[in-house]
Tab-separated table of C-alpha atoms in Angstrom:
chain	number	residue	atom	x	y	z
A	1	MET	CA	-11.973	-42.695	-24.294
A	2	THR	CA	-12.340	-42.363	-20.541
A	3	GLU	CA	-14.157	-44.844	-18.404
A	4	ASN	CA	-16.843	-42.261	-17.675
A	5	SER	CA	-17.351	-41.115	-21.348
A	6	GLY	CA	-21.089	-41.199	-22.158
A	7	LYS	CA	-22.151	-41.280	-18.581
A	8	THR	CA	-23.822	-37.981	-17.256
A	9	THR	CA	-24.463	-36.755	-13.818
A	10	HIS	CA	-25.910	-33.463	-12.434
A	11	PHE	CA	-23.982	-30.348	-11.474
A	12	GLY	CA	-26.685	-28.485	-9.760
A	13	PHE	CA	-29.521	-28.404	-12.303
A	14	SER	CA	-27.173	-28.863	-15.222
A	15	GLU	CA	-26.400	-32.194	-16.943
A	16	ILE	CA	-22.611	-32.812	-17.461
A	17	GLN	CA	-20.303	-35.735	-18.142
A	18	GLU	CA	-19.335	-37.560	-14.950
A	19	SER	CA	-15.599	-36.952	-15.918
A	20	GLU	CA	-16.251	-33.271	-15.506
A	21	LYS	CA	-17.890	-33.011	-12.109
A	22	ALA	CA	-14.886	-33.432	-9.782
A	23	GLY	CA	-13.146	-30.497	-11.491
A	24	LYS	CA	-16.296	-28.364	-11.393
A	25	VAL	CA	-16.850	-29.084	-7.692
A	26	GLN	CA	-13.182	-28.281	-7.039
A	27	GLY	CA	-13.650	-24.930	-8.710
A	28	VAL	CA	-16.633	-24.093	-6.461
A	29	PHE	CA	-14.766	-24.822	-3.334
A	30	ASN	CA	-11.652	-23.206	-4.434
A	31	SER	CA	-13.712	-20.077	-4.999
A	32	VAL	CA	-15.399	-20.147	-1.496
A	33	ALA	CA	-12.704	-21.674	0.683
A	34	ASN	CA	-11.708	-18.503	2.588
A	35	LYS	CA	-15.323	-17.539	3.302
A	36	TYR	CA	-16.733	-21.089	3.724
A	37	ASP	CA	-17.215	-21.023	7.505
A	38	VAL	CA	-18.679	-17.519	7.417
A	39	MET	CA	-21.183	-18.488	4.756
A	40	ASN	CA	-22.184	-21.662	6.596
A	41	ASP	CA	-23.176	-19.432	9.506
A	42	ALA	CA	-25.044	-17.042	7.425
A	43	MET	CA	-26.820	-19.721	5.285
A	44	SER	CA	-28.060	-21.685	8.234
A	45	MET	CA	-28.265	-18.835	10.714
A	46	GLY	CA	-25.809	-20.711	12.861
A	47	ILE	CA	-27.928	-23.825	12.996
A	48	HIS	CA	-25.307	-26.020	11.329
A	49	ARG	CA	-23.338	-25.974	14.587
A	50	ILE	CA	-26.376	-27.413	16.420
A	51	TRP	CA	-26.665	-30.181	13.642
A	52	LYS	CA	-22.879	-30.961	13.952
A	53	ASP	CA	-23.378	-31.243	17.775
A	54	ALA	CA	-26.297	-33.619	17.164
A	55	MET	CA	-24.057	-35.697	14.946
A	56	MET	CA	-21.486	-35.911	17.799
A	57	ASP	CA	-24.218	-36.816	20.322
A	58	TRP	CA	-25.297	-39.752	18.260
A	59	LEU	CA	-21.793	-40.747	17.256
A	60	ALA	CA	-20.504	-40.644	20.922
A	61	PRO	CA	-16.765	-40.549	20.150
A	62	ARG	CA	-14.616	-42.771	22.374
A	63	PRO	CA	-10.978	-42.346	23.454
A	64	GLY	CA	-8.408	-43.782	21.032
A	65	GLN	CA	-10.688	-44.004	18.082
A	66	LYS	CA	-9.366	-43.227	14.490
A	67	LEU	CA	-11.625	-40.951	12.455
A	68	LEU	CA	-11.682	-40.489	8.595
A	69	ASP	CA	-13.489	-37.161	8.016
A	70	VAL	CA	-14.155	-37.163	4.239
A	71	ALA	CA	-14.915	-33.800	2.539
A	72	GLY	CA	-13.597	-32.534	5.774
A	73	GLY	CA	-12.629	-29.126	4.536
A	74	THR	CA	-12.022	-26.809	7.266
A	75	GLY	CA	-11.959	-29.478	9.989
A	76	ASP	CA	-15.079	-28.696	11.787
A	77	ILE	CA	-16.195	-32.322	12.413
A	78	SER	CA	-12.701	-33.488	13.198
A	79	PHE	CA	-12.111	-30.761	15.820
A	80	ARG	CA	-15.519	-31.731	17.398
A	81	PHE	CA	-14.632	-35.429	17.305
A	82	LEU	CA	-11.374	-35.047	19.040
A	83	LYS	CA	-12.666	-32.747	21.732
A	84	ARG	CA	-15.379	-35.299	22.505
A	85	ALA	CA	-13.129	-38.291	22.285
A	86	GLY	CA	-10.473	-36.736	24.616
A	87	ARG	CA	-7.741	-38.606	22.815
A	88	GLY	CA	-7.753	-40.105	19.286
A	89	HIS	CA	-6.712	-39.302	15.757
A	90	ALA	CA	-8.481	-37.712	12.823
A	91	THR	CA	-7.611	-37.728	9.121
A	92	VAL	CA	-9.201	-34.857	7.305
A	93	LEU	CA	-9.701	-35.692	3.540
A	94	ASP	CA	-10.864	-33.318	0.943
A	95	LEU	CA	-10.531	-32.865	-2.812
A	96	THR	CA	-9.768	-29.309	-2.589
A	97	GLU	CA	-6.348	-28.149	-1.159
A	98	PRO	CA	-7.500	-24.549	-0.299
A	99	MET	CA	-10.245	-25.959	2.014
A	100	LEU	CA	-7.583	-27.817	3.872
A	101	THR	CA	-5.273	-24.822	3.970
A	102	GLU	CA	-8.133	-22.886	5.635
A	103	GLY	CA	-8.614	-25.782	8.149
A	104	ARG	CA	-4.903	-25.747	9.017
A	105	LYS	CA	-5.088	-21.962	9.900
A	106	ARG	CA	-7.787	-22.519	12.627
A	107	ALA	CA	-6.682	-22.157	16.204
A	108	GLU	CA	-7.853	-25.843	16.921
A	109	ALA	CA	-5.610	-27.094	14.272
A	110	ALA	CA	-2.516	-25.830	16.112
A	111	SER	CA	-3.650	-27.140	19.460
A	112	MET	CA	-4.499	-30.590	18.034
A	113	ALA	CA	-1.719	-30.821	15.502
A	114	ASP	CA	-0.351	-34.103	16.864
A	115	SER	CA	-3.850	-35.717	16.455
A	116	LEU	CA	-4.578	-34.454	12.863
A	117	ASP	CA	-3.519	-35.367	9.402
A	118	TRP	CA	-4.681	-33.410	6.329
A	119	VAL	CA	-4.959	-35.323	3.023
A	120	VAL	CA	-5.955	-34.308	-0.451
A	121	GLY	CA	-7.997	-37.200	-1.875
A	122	ASP	CA	-11.061	-38.369	-3.649
A	123	ALA	CA	-13.969	-39.884	-1.712
A	124	MET	CA	-14.461	-42.417	-4.472
A	125	ALA	CA	-10.929	-43.740	-4.381
A	126	LEU	CA	-9.627	-43.406	-0.871
A	127	PRO	CA	-5.831	-43.565	-0.479
A	128	PHE	CA	-5.991	-45.848	2.592
A	129	GLU	CA	-5.888	-49.679	3.133
A	130	ASP	CA	-8.910	-51.872	3.952
A	131	ASN	CA	-10.019	-51.931	7.632
A	132	THR	CA	-8.102	-48.861	8.773
A	133	PHE	CA	-10.562	-46.518	10.648
A	134	ASP	CA	-13.010	-46.836	13.479
A	135	VAL	CA	-15.350	-44.020	12.318
A	136	TYR	CA	-16.110	-42.411	8.853
A	137	THR	CA	-17.864	-39.077	8.693
A	138	ILE	CA	-18.940	-36.931	5.780
A	139	SER	CA	-20.655	-33.651	6.548
A	140	PHE	CA	-22.407	-31.646	3.729
A	141	GLY	CA	-20.086	-33.347	1.261
A	142	ILE	CA	-21.571	-36.453	-0.189
A	143	ARG	CA	-23.990	-34.531	-2.487
A	144	ASN	CA	-20.924	-33.169	-4.200
A	145	VAL	CA	-19.495	-36.582	-4.950
A	146	THR	CA	-19.974	-37.678	-8.636
A	147	VAL	CA	-21.157	-41.129	-7.571
A	148	PRO	CA	-22.292	-41.130	-4.059
A	149	GLN	CA	-22.783	-44.912	-3.981
A	150	GLN	CA	-19.057	-45.434	-4.854
A	151	ALA	CA	-18.191	-43.102	-1.845
A	152	LEU	CA	-20.329	-45.271	0.484
A	153	ASN	CA	-18.627	-48.446	-0.867
A	154	GLU	CA	-15.197	-46.855	-0.078
A	155	ALA	CA	-16.383	-46.010	3.392
A	156	TYR	CA	-17.380	-49.577	3.962
A	157	ARG	CA	-13.988	-50.726	2.664
A	158	VAL	CA	-11.735	-48.525	4.915
A	159	LEU	CA	-13.712	-49.080	8.057
A	160	ARG	CA	-12.723	-51.774	10.413
A	161	PRO	CA	-15.293	-54.375	11.436
A	162	GLY	CA	-17.317	-52.804	14.151
A	163	GLY	CA	-16.688	-49.381	12.585
A	164	ARG	CA	-19.299	-46.628	12.203
A	165	LEU	CA	-20.518	-44.553	9.257
A	166	MET	CA	-22.209	-41.176	9.739
A	167	VAL	CA	-23.362	-38.922	6.997
A	168	LEU	CA	-24.761	-35.445	7.724
A	169	GLU	CA	-26.434	-33.876	4.614
A	170	PHE	CA	-29.077	-31.437	3.682
A	171	ASN	CA	-32.250	-33.320	2.733
A	172	GLN	CA	-35.992	-32.981	1.996
A	173	ILE	CA	-38.667	-31.604	4.269
A	174	PRO	CA	-41.587	-34.162	4.489
A	175	ASN	CA	-44.115	-31.396	4.471
A	176	GLU	CA	-44.766	-30.106	0.889
A	177	MET	CA	-45.674	-26.542	2.040
A	178	MET	CA	-42.727	-26.153	4.392
A	179	GLN	CA	-40.545	-27.435	1.571
A	180	LYS	CA	-41.842	-24.812	-0.831
A	181	VAL	CA	-41.228	-21.978	1.823
A	182	TYR	CA	-37.606	-23.324	2.338
A	183	ASP	CA	-37.030	-23.400	-1.460
A	184	LEU	CA	-38.116	-19.775	-1.790
A	185	TYR	CA	-35.480	-18.891	0.913
A	186	SER	CA	-32.811	-21.005	-0.645
A	187	PHE	CA	-33.098	-19.969	-4.251
A	188	ASN	CA	-33.744	-16.216	-3.561
A	189	ILE	CA	-31.639	-15.386	-0.518
A	190	ILE	CA	-28.591	-17.840	-0.404
A	191	PRO	CA	-27.014	-16.958	-3.776
A	192	ARG	CA	-27.361	-13.152	-2.850
A	193	MET	CA	-25.616	-13.863	0.432
A	194	GLY	CA	-22.964	-15.666	-1.556
A	195	GLN	CA	-22.419	-12.535	-3.624
A	196	LEU	CA	-22.336	-10.296	-0.664
A	197	ILE	CA	-20.170	-12.225	1.609
A	198	ALA	CA	-17.971	-14.404	-0.689
A	199	GLY	CA	-18.271	-12.311	-3.823
A	200	ASP	CA	-19.557	-15.378	-5.613
A	201	LYS	CA	-23.230	-15.902	-6.392
A	202	ASP	CA	-22.756	-18.800	-8.903
A	203	SER	CA	-21.041	-21.157	-6.439
A	204	TYR	CA	-23.742	-20.596	-3.991
A	205	GLN	CA	-26.404	-21.143	-6.690
A	206	TYR	CA	-24.836	-24.501	-7.419
A	207	LEU	CA	-24.778	-25.375	-3.661
A	208	VAL	CA	-28.557	-24.666	-3.386
A	209	GLU	CA	-29.330	-26.652	-6.567
A	210	SER	CA	-27.197	-29.598	-5.405
A	211	ILE	CA	-29.334	-29.921	-2.334
A	212	ARG	CA	-32.463	-30.324	-4.458
A	213	GLN	CA	-30.787	-32.993	-6.551
A	214	PHE	CA	-29.779	-35.212	-3.673
A	215	PRO	CA	-31.772	-38.398	-2.956
A	216	ASP	CA	-34.443	-38.215	-0.225
A	217	GLN	CA	-33.962	-39.761	3.223
A	218	GLU	CA	-35.388	-43.254	2.399
A	219	THR	CA	-33.636	-43.489	-0.958
A	220	PHE	CA	-30.323	-42.645	0.574
A	221	LEU	CA	-30.983	-45.079	3.480
A	222	GLY	CA	-31.201	-47.723	0.723
A	223	MET	CA	-27.849	-46.650	-0.665
A	224	VAL	CA	-26.222	-47.029	2.800
A	225	LYS	CA	-27.582	-50.497	3.157
A	226	ALA	CA	-26.466	-51.385	-0.366
A	227	ALA	CA	-22.863	-50.492	0.530
A	228	GLY	CA	-23.070	-53.227	3.120
A	229	PHE	CA	-23.825	-51.257	6.282
A	230	GLU	CA	-26.069	-52.923	9.014
A	231	ASN	CA	-28.380	-51.369	11.465
A	232	ALA	CA	-28.756	-48.310	9.194
A	233	LYS	CA	-31.049	-45.546	10.329
A	234	TYR	CA	-31.601	-41.897	9.892
A	235	ARG	CA	-32.742	-39.000	11.938
A	236	ASN	CA	-34.155	-35.743	10.599
A	237	LEU	CA	-32.838	-32.474	11.946
A	238	SER	CA	-34.841	-29.167	11.839
A	239	MET	CA	-37.954	-30.918	10.212
A	240	GLY	CA	-35.733	-32.602	7.650
A	241	ILE	CA	-33.761	-29.598	6.398
A	242	ALA	CA	-30.733	-31.739	7.283
A	243	CYS	CA	-30.589	-35.477	8.047
A	244	LEU	CA	-28.039	-37.779	9.795
A	245	HIS	CA	-27.654	-41.285	8.407
A	246	SER	CA	-25.948	-43.929	10.509
A	247	GLY	CA	-24.678	-47.419	9.674
A	248	TRP	CA	-22.298	-50.069	11.055
A	249	LYS	CA	-19.831	-52.359	9.380
A	250	ILE	CA	-20.546	-55.736	11.198
């Protein structure tokens, strides 16, 4: 019997064995990898770029820092980090090889090749030593992790003392009426976009459902603190459609 046998988790609105989730998530991102960036623009009407810039504004990368970008996929956050820092190093880690392959094809990847590593790995069991990185980021990825608390614990482990955690994730709108309007859009439009643009309705149905299953801002803040991070705070973006959580390893 596996360690996880008997334990269940959610995959969208479905209940599955914990041991099954990583494979199912890999299947989703294998399916959408070559259209992922296009779909992000379509789903958010381009606003995800503003959110990622807001992430960099709060993060304020400094020259020489070492970044670990988990669930980094096509490298969006790492490219932004390196441009802001001026000089530094970014390690892009993702569970899904095709996402990393798409990232390596981007023009920024060629121009920053000496400052980038691409690693296939699991957020819950990072293949790095303790106290290795100055910054840990995860952008729209932690809701896909089987046990998010374990990923946060790993983030704390691999950060150096004085290191910074920053999580960007879809979240809950505090206004109930606005949330209902957003849900109507999410459940009715986004899977159809997935069918039209990526030829994959089911994967985008999962992505929408996974957002609704993710803990709200205050609950997730408690998880960040439980991992050991100090001075933990969050900032809502676009009324709470997305949220940035920050913490420090002190």
